Amino acid sequence: MRKFLLTLTILLVAACGGGGGGGESSTTVSGGGGSSSSASPPTTTTPVFANQVTISANVNANAYPTVYAAVASTPVIDDTCLVEADSIRYPAAYQGAFPLPPVKGNFASANIGLGVGIKDNWGDGYISNPNINKTCATDNRTAFVATLKRLKSLGSSYVYIAQYGCLRDAINPTSFLGQISISDADLVWMGQQAQAQGIKARLLMQVCSNDQKGKILNNLTLDNQWYSTFFDTYSAFMLDQARIAQTAGFDSISLDWGDWNPISWAPISSLRSTRLQQLSANIRPVFNGRQFLMSTWSTNDAPPSLVNSVDMLVAFVGTKLTEAQSNSLSVSQLLPGFTNSINSRQFLGSGKPLIWILQIQSHKDFFVNGWVEDAGCWSTPCASSLTTDFSVQAIGIEAALEAINQQTFFKTESVFVNSYWLADTVTPHDSFPNTSQSIRNKPAESIVYQWWKK
């Protein structure tokens, strides 16, 4: 997920084609001259070939791990504005440094669901197309419907939809109006489309780390009065969102939010808990689905009274390694760290079902340096200096799933794999699906498929 939203709108001055399988990169060869009375010879093109991996866009058709290890010299495709394709090609170098891990488990018969979160750039304003590239005239709705069909094939029971709200003015936090990422009409439509595919929609609230004027919230002095006003604004907005989610048939919604959080909740833990519990009670009459709590990072963040007000809890599963450890990456090496991450949540008790979030990026140093912005960073190099490595993500996903499967303290409601790209773009342009936490068209997608294959 993004750490912040930029508020500067970028004018889209050019457009490449919409969905479909974008053109091949080529060298144009001009024909010879001719008289004015005769037509010019047709232009011919010579495809550019490179060593690439070719996979099917249908994850069911990809024999894991064989297809991801096969390399052939094939024509390079320009995927800048690609939405859907029958097959996907990416550079052989993306395979990475390590062998792909064997799959050692399955959740299909354990009543543990799979949820997938779509990339959270629906209505950012500056670039809101599904490719997240400046020149694309592609359409989010078309890509969303196609993506739902892919998620159904993957075995997903839930699709997570992130709704962003940026405060109009951080000094006076009385309104989100002016920058909400998903309109009411789109939110209702998204819920209806998910229902049509037999997938349950879940609404994630996100609060921007900056306001619409660019002020960073955590750079300001935020006192109790500020937080009280903020919770008034947030509660009113969430009640409205809950009514829309009810209309649209959403399965569940978050009570709290992601993205921005203060450096510490400890000084206002009591206020936060009280206000969120009040909000939970007020949502119940207007939304009959479930509620979940996202920010359960410490005992101060989630006192028992707050935990008891919701139906489910969400927690990240993660770990870090030294550079030396990262250079010999394996599932067995990652398992202890993921297990410790899971066990660290035991202060929450075992009464509420857990949703485990996986957000593992596909670059070489992910387990050393952590998450790096993959979109929404148009004025900085962002992820351009990273080394793409699909094997790192694959090993991480497999290790995390094995750790979840082995734990016995919590009841696991589902696993939530975050930030699935809305289009079949794999290579970097203005954004970086190649290094993203998105598993789309990567070996990790096949691993997830095997874990939920019936």
Short mmCIF file of C-alpha atoms in Angstrom, two decimals:
data_model
loop_
_atom_site.label_atom_id
_atom_site.label_comp_id
_atom_site.label_asym_id
_atom_site.label_seq_id
_atom_site.Cartn_x
_atom_site.Cartn_y
_atom_site.Cartn_z
CA MET A 1 0.00 0.00 0.00
CA ARG A 2 1.09 3.53 -0.53
CA LYS A 3 2.56 5.47 2.34
CA PHE A 4 1.00 8.66 1.03
CA LEU A 5 -0.97 10.13 -1.85
CA LEU A 6 0.29 13.01 -3.93
CA THR A 7 -2.34 15.64 -4.56
CA LEU A 8 -0.91 17.17 -7.69
CA THR A 9 -2.95 16.18 -10.75
CA ILE A 10 -0.89 15.25 -13.78
CA LEU A 11 -2.40 16.18 -17.12
CA LEU A 12 -2.64 13.18 -19.41
CA VAL A 13 -1.44 14.57 -22.71
CA ALA A 14 -1.29 11.37 -24.74
CA ALA A 15 -3.11 8.07 -24.81
CA CYS A 16 -2.07 4.63 -25.88
CA GLY A 17 -4.64 2.02 -26.76
CA GLY A 18 -7.04 0.47 -24.32
CA GLY A 19 -7.29 -3.20 -23.40
CA GLY A 20 -6.07 -6.05 -25.50
CA GLY A 21 -2.63 -7.33 -26.21
CA GLY A 22 -0.38 -4.29 -26.85
CA GLY A 23 1.91 -4.16 -29.86
CA GLU A 24 5.31 -5.76 -30.21
CA SER A 25 8.40 -3.59 -29.96
CA SER A 26 9.86 -3.39 -33.43
CA THR A 27 12.24 -1.68 -35.83
CA THR A 28 10.56 0.03 -38.77
CA VAL A 29 12.03 -0.59 -42.24
CA SER A 30 10.98 2.06 -44.80
CA GLY A 31 10.19 1.07 -48.37
CA GLY A 32 11.86 2.61 -51.42
CA GLY A 33 10.57 5.64 -53.30
CA GLY A 34 7.93 5.51 -56.05
CA SER A 35 6.32 7.75 -58.63
CA SER A 36 3.43 9.96 -57.70
CA SER A 37 1.12 7.68 -59.62
CA SER A 38 1.95 4.53 -57.68
CA ALA A 39 1.40 3.56 -54.05
CA SER A 40 4.36 3.44 -51.68
CA PRO A 41 5.53 -0.07 -50.66
CA PRO A 42 4.04 -1.25 -47.36
CA THR A 43 5.99 -0.61 -44.17
CA THR A 44 7.44 -3.75 -42.63
CA THR A 45 8.59 -4.34 -39.07
CA THR A 46 11.26 -6.52 -37.57
CA PRO A 47 10.39 -7.77 -34.08
CA VAL A 48 12.92 -7.39 -31.31
CA PHE A 49 13.68 -10.77 -29.71
CA ALA A 50 14.93 -11.43 -26.18
CA ASN A 51 15.26 -14.30 -23.72
CA GLN A 52 11.91 -14.38 -21.96
CA VAL A 53 9.57 -16.52 -19.89
CA THR A 54 6.13 -17.04 -21.42
CA ILE A 55 3.20 -18.02 -19.20
CA SER A 56 -0.54 -18.30 -19.63
CA ALA A 57 -2.77 -15.59 -18.20
CA ASN A 58 -4.90 -18.50 -16.99
CA VAL A 59 -3.13 -19.58 -13.80
CA ASN A 60 -4.75 -23.02 -14.02
CA ALA A 61 -2.80 -23.70 -17.22
CA ASN A 62 0.65 -22.95 -15.76
CA ALA A 63 2.48 -26.08 -14.63
CA TYR A 64 4.33 -25.00 -11.49
CA PRO A 65 7.30 -24.65 -11.33
CA THR A 66 8.16 -25.88 -14.85
CA VAL A 67 6.66 -23.09 -16.92
CA TYR A 68 8.40 -20.41 -14.85
CA ALA A 69 11.80 -22.03 -15.45
CA ALA A 70 11.47 -22.26 -19.24
CA VAL A 71 13.28 -19.56 -21.24
CA ALA A 72 13.07 -18.96 -24.98
CA SER A 73 13.97 -16.18 -27.39
CA THR A 74 10.62 -14.57 -28.20
CA PRO A 75 9.39 -11.21 -29.54
CA VAL A 76 9.28 -8.45 -26.92
CA ILE A 77 5.81 -7.05 -26.24
CA ASP A 78 5.12 -3.45 -25.28
CA ASP A 79 2.88 -3.98 -22.24
CA THR A 80 2.65 -0.33 -21.14
CA CYS A 81 -1.12 -0.19 -21.61
CA LEU A 82 -1.89 -3.91 -21.69
CA VAL A 83 -5.05 -4.84 -19.82
CA GLU A 84 -5.70 -8.46 -20.83
CA ALA A 85 -3.70 -10.97 -22.82
CA ASP A 86 -3.88 -14.72 -23.40
CA SER A 87 -0.19 -15.11 -22.62
CA ILE A 88 2.32 -13.01 -20.73
CA ARG A 89 6.03 -12.54 -21.44
CA TYR A 90 8.65 -11.13 -19.13
CA PRO A 91 12.47 -10.98 -19.16
CA ALA A 92 14.29 -14.13 -18.11
CA ALA A 93 16.26 -12.03 -15.62
CA TYR A 94 13.07 -11.63 -13.56
CA GLN A 95 13.29 -15.31 -12.56
CA GLY A 96 15.73 -14.26 -9.88
CA ALA A 97 18.53 -15.86 -7.92
CA PHE A 98 16.86 -18.84 -6.22
CA PRO A 99 15.04 -22.03 -7.20
CA LEU A 100 11.28 -21.88 -6.78
CA PRO A 101 10.08 -23.66 -3.61
CA PRO A 102 7.87 -26.75 -3.55
CA VAL A 103 4.30 -26.17 -2.37
CA LYS A 104 3.75 -27.93 0.98
CA GLY A 105 0.16 -27.34 1.97
CA ASN A 106 -3.43 -26.66 0.98
CA PHE A 107 -6.18 -24.62 2.62
CA ALA A 108 -9.07 -25.65 0.35
CA SER A 109 -10.45 -28.26 2.75
CA ALA A 110 -9.65 -26.33 5.95
CA ASN A 111 -12.38 -23.70 5.62
CA ILE A 112 -9.73 -20.99 5.34
CA GLY A 113 -10.62 -18.48 2.66
CA LEU A 114 -8.45 -16.57 0.24
CA GLY A 115 -8.86 -12.81 -0.09
CA VAL A 116 -7.05 -10.64 -2.62
CA GLY A 117 -6.76 -6.87 -2.41
CA ILE A 118 -6.73 -4.93 -5.68
CA LYS A 119 -4.13 -2.21 -6.19
CA ASP A 120 -5.32 0.96 -4.46
CA ASN A 121 -5.11 3.54 -7.25
CA TRP A 122 -8.74 3.55 -8.45
CA GLY A 123 -9.39 7.29 -8.46
CA ASP A 124 -6.10 8.91 -7.52
CA GLY A 125 -6.64 11.79 -9.94
CA TYR A 126 -3.09 12.05 -11.24
CA ILE A 127 -3.02 8.54 -12.72
CA SER A 128 -6.08 6.40 -12.21
CA ASN A 129 -5.82 3.93 -15.09
CA PRO A 130 -5.28 0.24 -14.26
CA ASN A 131 -1.75 0.16 -15.71
CA ILE A 132 -0.74 3.14 -13.53
CA ASN A 133 1.19 4.59 -16.47
CA LYS A 134 0.80 8.20 -17.55
CA THR A 135 -0.07 7.74 -21.23
CA CYS A 136 -2.67 4.97 -20.96
CA ALA A 137 -6.32 5.58 -21.81
CA THR A 138 -7.31 2.22 -20.37
CA ASP A 139 -10.40 1.83 -18.23
CA ASN A 140 -10.59 0.77 -14.58
CA ARG A 141 -14.04 -0.77 -14.88
CA THR A 142 -13.05 -3.01 -17.79
CA ALA A 143 -9.91 -4.10 -15.93
CA PHE A 144 -11.82 -4.69 -12.68
CA VAL A 145 -14.29 -7.10 -14.30
CA ALA A 146 -11.46 -9.00 -15.99
CA THR A 147 -9.53 -9.13 -12.71
CA LEU A 148 -12.51 -10.51 -10.79
CA LYS A 149 -12.65 -13.42 -13.24
CA ARG A 150 -8.95 -14.07 -12.64
CA LEU A 151 -9.44 -13.97 -8.87
CA LYS A 152 -12.28 -16.47 -9.16
CA SER A 153 -9.98 -18.84 -11.07
CA LEU A 154 -7.28 -18.30 -8.46
CA GLY A 155 -9.62 -19.55 -5.73
CA SER A 156 -10.37 -16.22 -4.09
CA SER A 157 -13.49 -15.92 -1.93
CA TYR A 158 -12.99 -12.22 -1.14
CA VAL A 159 -11.86 -9.10 -2.96
CA TYR A 160 -10.60 -6.20 -0.84
CA ILE A 161 -11.35 -2.73 -2.17
CA ALA A 162 -9.39 0.18 -0.69
CA GLN A 163 -11.20 3.50 -0.27
CA TYR A 164 -8.86 6.45 0.25
CA GLY A 165 -9.85 9.72 1.92
CA CYS A 166 -7.52 12.69 2.22
CA LEU A 167 -8.34 15.41 4.72
CA ARG A 168 -9.08 18.72 3.03
CA ASP A 169 -7.06 20.57 5.66
CA ALA A 170 -4.96 18.79 8.29
CA ILE A 171 -5.00 21.85 10.53
CA ASN A 172 -8.79 21.74 10.71
CA PRO A 173 -9.72 18.07 10.06
CA THR A 174 -13.42 18.56 9.36
CA SER A 175 -13.77 17.14 5.85
CA PHE A 176 -12.57 14.49 3.39
CA LEU A 177 -14.53 16.11 0.55
CA GLY A 178 -12.52 16.82 -2.57
CA GLN A 179 -10.32 13.72 -2.58
CA ILE A 180 -12.08 10.40 -2.17
CA SER A 181 -10.63 7.71 -4.38
CA ILE A 182 -13.83 5.75 -5.16
CA SER A 183 -17.11 7.49 -5.93
CA ASP A 184 -20.39 6.24 -4.45
CA ALA A 185 -21.49 5.03 -7.88
CA ASP A 186 -18.24 3.14 -8.50
CA LEU A 187 -18.31 1.57 -5.04
CA VAL A 188 -21.85 0.26 -5.56
CA TRP A 189 -20.92 -0.98 -9.03
CA MET A 190 -17.79 -2.76 -7.71
CA GLY A 191 -19.80 -4.56 -5.05
CA GLN A 192 -22.37 -5.65 -7.63
CA GLN A 193 -19.69 -6.92 -10.02
CA ALA A 194 -18.07 -8.94 -7.24
CA GLN A 195 -21.43 -10.51 -6.38
CA ALA A 196 -21.96 -11.40 -10.04
CA GLN A 197 -18.69 -13.39 -9.97
CA GLY A 198 -19.55 -15.12 -6.69
CA ILE A 199 -16.88 -13.18 -4.77
CA LYS A 200 -17.57 -11.27 -1.56
CA ALA A 201 -16.41 -7.65 -1.48
CA ARG A 202 -14.66 -6.21 1.56
CA LEU A 203 -14.11 -2.48 2.11
CA LEU A 204 -10.79 -1.21 3.47
CA MET A 205 -10.64 2.39 4.65
CA GLN A 206 -7.41 4.31 4.13
CA VAL A 207 -6.61 7.79 5.45
CA CYS A 208 -3.94 9.68 3.49
CA SER A 209 -0.74 10.54 5.29
CA ASN A 210 -0.96 14.04 3.85
CA ASP A 211 -3.86 16.44 3.39
CA GLN A 212 -5.08 17.83 0.07
CA LYS A 213 -2.69 20.76 0.42
CA GLY A 214 0.32 18.49 0.81
CA LYS A 215 0.82 18.85 4.56
CA ILE A 216 2.11 15.65 6.21
CA LEU A 217 -0.09 14.81 9.19
CA ASN A 218 2.74 13.47 11.33
CA ASN A 219 4.71 16.68 10.88
CA LEU A 220 2.01 18.56 12.79
CA THR A 221 1.31 18.82 16.51
CA LEU A 222 -1.89 16.83 17.00
CA ASP A 223 -3.58 17.36 20.37
CA ASN A 224 -6.67 15.77 21.93
CA GLN A 225 -8.96 18.39 20.39
CA TRP A 226 -7.57 17.61 16.93
CA TYR A 227 -8.17 13.89 17.40
CA SER A 228 -11.69 14.49 18.71
CA THR A 229 -12.53 16.56 15.62
CA PHE A 230 -10.89 14.00 13.35
CA PHE A 231 -12.95 11.16 14.83
CA ASP A 232 -16.13 13.21 14.31
CA THR A 233 -15.21 13.56 10.62
CA TYR A 234 -14.07 9.97 10.20
CA SER A 235 -17.14 8.53 11.95
CA ALA A 236 -19.56 10.50 9.79
CA PHE A 237 -17.73 9.40 6.66
CA MET A 238 -17.64 5.73 7.71
CA LEU A 239 -21.35 5.69 8.50
CA ASP A 240 -21.99 6.92 4.98
CA GLN A 241 -19.64 4.31 3.54
CA ALA A 242 -21.35 1.60 5.61
CA ARG A 243 -24.73 2.52 4.12
CA ILE A 244 -23.26 2.32 0.62
CA ALA A 245 -21.58 -1.01 1.41
CA GLN A 246 -24.93 -2.37 2.59
CA THR A 247 -26.56 -1.30 -0.68
CA ALA A 248 -23.72 -2.82 -2.70
CA GLY A 249 -23.75 -6.17 -0.88
CA PHE A 250 -20.33 -5.95 0.76
CA ASP A 251 -19.44 -8.81 3.09
CA SER A 252 -17.48 -6.75 5.61
CA ILE A 253 -15.84 -3.37 6.25
CA SER A 254 -12.93 -2.08 8.29
CA LEU A 255 -13.74 -0.19 11.46
CA ASP A 256 -10.46 1.66 11.50
CA TRP A 257 -8.10 2.55 8.65
CA GLY A 258 -4.74 1.93 7.05
CA ASP A 259 -2.00 4.15 5.57
CA TRP A 260 -1.75 7.08 8.03
CA ASN A 261 -1.29 6.33 11.68
CA PRO A 262 0.36 8.60 14.25
CA ILE A 263 3.84 7.73 15.45
CA SER A 264 2.21 6.33 18.61
CA TRP A 265 -1.39 5.80 19.64
CA ALA A 266 -0.39 5.43 23.29
CA PRO A 267 -1.13 9.03 24.41
CA ILE A 268 -4.70 8.83 23.09
CA SER A 269 -5.34 5.09 23.27
CA SER A 270 -8.41 5.53 25.45
CA LEU A 271 -9.93 8.15 23.13
CA ARG A 272 -9.27 6.02 20.06
CA SER A 273 -10.78 2.92 21.64
CA THR A 274 -13.87 4.75 22.88
CA ARG A 275 -14.55 6.49 19.59
CA LEU A 276 -14.08 3.36 17.48
CA GLN A 277 -16.33 1.35 19.79
CA GLN A 278 -19.01 4.04 19.43
CA LEU A 279 -18.58 3.95 15.67
CA SER A 280 -18.90 0.15 15.63
CA ALA A 281 -22.19 0.34 17.54
CA ASN A 282 -23.50 3.04 15.18
CA ILE A 283 -22.57 1.03 12.08
CA ARG A 284 -24.42 -2.12 13.18
CA PRO A 285 -27.96 -0.80 12.41
CA VAL A 286 -27.00 0.37 8.90
CA PHE A 287 -24.65 -2.44 7.82
CA ASN A 288 -25.43 -6.06 8.63
CA GLY A 289 -22.10 -7.47 7.46
CA ARG A 290 -19.01 -8.04 9.56
CA GLN A 291 -16.51 -5.50 10.85
CA PHE A 292 -12.77 -5.95 11.18
CA LEU A 293 -10.02 -4.06 12.94
CA MET A 294 -6.87 -3.35 10.95
CA SER A 295 -4.33 -1.56 13.18
CA THR A 296 -3.60 -4.16 15.84
CA TRP A 297 0.08 -3.40 16.30
CA SER A 298 0.37 -3.35 20.10
CA THR A 299 -1.63 -3.78 23.28
CA ASN A 300 -2.18 0.00 23.35
CA ASP A 301 -3.63 -0.09 19.85
CA ALA A 302 -6.14 -2.83 20.59
CA PRO A 303 -7.41 -3.06 24.19
CA PRO A 304 -9.83 -5.95 24.86
CA SER A 305 -12.91 -3.71 24.78
CA LEU A 306 -12.05 -2.58 21.26
CA VAL A 307 -11.19 -6.09 20.08
CA ASN A 308 -14.53 -7.31 21.39
CA SER A 309 -16.42 -4.70 19.38
CA VAL A 310 -15.47 -6.24 16.01
CA ASP A 311 -15.96 -9.61 14.35
CA MET A 312 -12.46 -10.20 12.96
CA LEU A 313 -8.90 -8.91 13.32
CA VAL A 314 -6.33 -8.24 10.63
CA ALA A 315 -2.57 -8.66 11.13
CA PHE A 316 0.46 -8.55 8.85
CA VAL A 317 2.81 -11.50 8.65
CA GLY A 318 6.37 -10.35 8.05
CA THR A 319 10.02 -10.77 8.93
CA LYS A 320 13.44 -9.30 8.18
CA LEU A 321 16.81 -10.82 7.36
CA THR A 322 20.41 -9.70 7.29
CA GLU A 323 22.00 -9.20 3.90
CA ALA A 324 24.05 -12.38 4.37
CA GLN A 325 20.91 -14.38 5.17
CA SER A 326 19.12 -12.86 2.19
CA ASN A 327 21.87 -14.07 -0.11
CA SER A 328 20.97 -17.69 0.71
CA LEU A 329 17.19 -17.32 0.88
CA SER A 330 15.02 -20.36 1.56
CA VAL A 331 11.67 -21.29 3.05
CA SER A 332 13.31 -22.90 6.08
CA GLN A 333 15.30 -19.74 6.70
CA LEU A 334 12.14 -17.56 6.67
CA LEU A 335 9.85 -19.83 8.69
CA PRO A 336 11.11 -18.87 12.18
CA GLY A 337 10.66 -15.16 11.50
CA PHE A 338 7.15 -15.58 10.12
CA THR A 339 6.24 -17.83 13.05
CA ASN A 340 7.48 -15.21 15.51
CA SER A 341 5.44 -12.57 13.67
CA ILE A 342 2.30 -14.65 14.09
CA ASN A 343 2.99 -15.51 17.72
CA SER A 344 3.57 -11.85 18.58
CA ARG A 345 -0.19 -11.29 18.17
CA GLN A 346 -1.13 -13.65 20.99
CA PHE A 347 -1.85 -10.67 23.27
CA LEU A 348 -5.05 -10.30 21.22
CA GLY A 349 -6.33 -13.60 22.60
CA SER A 350 -7.77 -16.47 20.61
CA GLY A 351 -11.41 -15.38 20.66
CA LYS A 352 -11.54 -13.49 17.37
CA PRO A 353 -10.77 -14.98 13.94
CA LEU A 354 -7.63 -13.62 12.29
CA ILE A 355 -7.14 -12.43 8.73
CA TRP A 356 -3.44 -12.63 7.87
CA ILE A 357 -2.13 -10.08 5.35
CA LEU A 358 0.75 -11.00 3.04
CA GLN A 359 2.50 -8.13 1.27
CA ILE A 360 5.77 -9.49 -0.09
CA GLN A 361 7.46 -7.67 -2.93
CA SER A 362 9.40 -9.22 -5.80
CA HIS A 363 12.78 -7.54 -5.54
CA LYS A 364 16.11 -8.91 -4.41
CA ASP A 365 16.47 -7.02 -1.11
CA PHE A 366 12.88 -7.09 0.12
CA PHE A 367 13.64 -9.05 3.28
CA VAL A 368 16.56 -6.72 4.07
CA ASN A 369 15.16 -3.29 3.25
CA GLY A 370 11.42 -3.93 3.32
CA TRP A 371 8.64 -2.36 1.31
CA VAL A 372 9.44 0.19 -1.41
CA GLU A 373 6.78 2.33 -3.14
CA ASP A 374 5.78 0.78 -6.45
CA ALA A 375 3.37 3.49 -7.65
CA GLY A 376 2.36 7.02 -6.76
CA CYS A 377 5.93 8.31 -6.86
CA TRP A 378 6.11 10.17 -10.13
CA SER A 379 8.73 12.74 -9.12
CA THR A 380 11.29 10.34 -7.62
CA PRO A 381 13.21 7.24 -8.84
CA CYS A 382 11.03 5.13 -6.53
CA ALA A 383 11.59 1.44 -7.30
CA SER A 384 13.67 1.98 -10.45
CA SER A 385 16.96 1.05 -8.74
CA LEU A 386 15.70 -2.29 -7.40
CA THR A 387 16.67 -5.68 -8.85
CA THR A 388 13.57 -7.59 -9.90
CA ASP A 389 13.50 -11.10 -8.39
CA PHE A 390 10.33 -13.18 -8.63
CA SER A 391 11.95 -16.04 -6.69
CA VAL A 392 12.23 -13.89 -3.54
CA GLN A 393 8.49 -13.24 -3.53
CA ALA A 394 7.69 -16.89 -4.29
CA ILE A 395 9.83 -18.17 -1.41
CA GLY A 396 8.35 -15.56 0.92
CA ILE A 397 4.74 -16.40 0.02
CA GLU A 398 5.32 -20.12 0.45
CA ALA A 399 7.09 -19.65 3.80
CA ALA A 400 4.36 -17.35 5.12
CA LEU A 401 1.60 -19.77 4.11
CA GLU A 402 3.44 -22.66 5.76
CA ALA A 403 3.83 -20.63 8.97
CA ILE A 404 0.11 -19.79 9.00
CA ASN A 405 -0.73 -23.44 8.37
CA GLN A 406 1.45 -24.58 11.26
CA GLN A 407 0.17 -22.17 13.92
CA THR A 408 -2.54 -23.46 16.26
CA PHE A 409 -3.26 -20.56 18.63
CA PHE A 410 -5.55 -18.51 16.38
CA LYS A 411 -8.54 -19.44 14.30
CA THR A 412 -7.58 -18.29 10.80
CA GLU A 413 -10.57 -16.85 8.96
CA SER A 414 -8.66 -16.17 5.74
CA VAL A 415 -5.40 -15.09 4.17
CA PHE A 416 -5.34 -11.70 2.47
CA VAL A 417 -2.80 -11.29 -0.38
CA ASN A 418 -2.54 -7.58 -1.01
CA SER A 419 -2.23 -5.19 -3.98
CA TYR A 420 -3.07 -7.33 -7.00
CA TRP A 421 -2.36 -5.28 -10.13
CA LEU A 422 -5.50 -4.48 -12.14
CA ALA A 423 -3.83 -5.10 -15.52
CA ASP A 424 -1.43 -7.53 -17.18
CA THR A 425 1.43 -5.02 -17.30
CA VAL A 426 4.53 -6.70 -15.83
CA THR A 427 7.46 -4.51 -16.87
CA PRO A 428 8.32 -1.09 -15.39
CA HIS A 429 7.23 2.17 -16.98
CA ASP A 430 5.92 4.98 -14.76
CA SER A 431 5.14 2.41 -12.07
CA PHE A 432 6.73 -0.87 -11.08
CA PRO A 433 4.59 -4.02 -11.21
CA ASN A 434 7.84 -5.97 -11.66
CA THR A 435 8.93 -5.26 -8.08
CA SER A 436 5.46 -4.80 -6.58
CA GLN A 437 3.79 -6.94 -3.93
CA SER A 438 1.28 -7.86 -6.64
CA ILE A 439 1.47 -11.59 -7.42
CA ARG A 440 -0.25 -11.22 -10.79
CA ASN A 441 1.60 -13.15 -13.54
CA LYS A 442 4.39 -14.19 -11.15
CA PRO A 443 5.34 -17.61 -9.74
CA ALA A 444 3.84 -16.59 -6.37
CA GLU A 445 0.43 -16.54 -8.06
CA SER A 446 0.81 -20.23 -8.93
CA ILE A 447 1.82 -20.98 -5.34
CA VAL A 448 -1.32 -19.28 -4.04
CA TYR A 449 -3.38 -21.18 -6.61
CA GLN A 450 -1.95 -24.52 -5.41
CA TRP A 451 -2.72 -23.68 -1.78
CA TRP A 452 -6.42 -23.10 -2.57
CA LYS A 453 -6.80 -25.63 -5.37
CA LYS A 454 -9.67 -28.05 -4.69
#
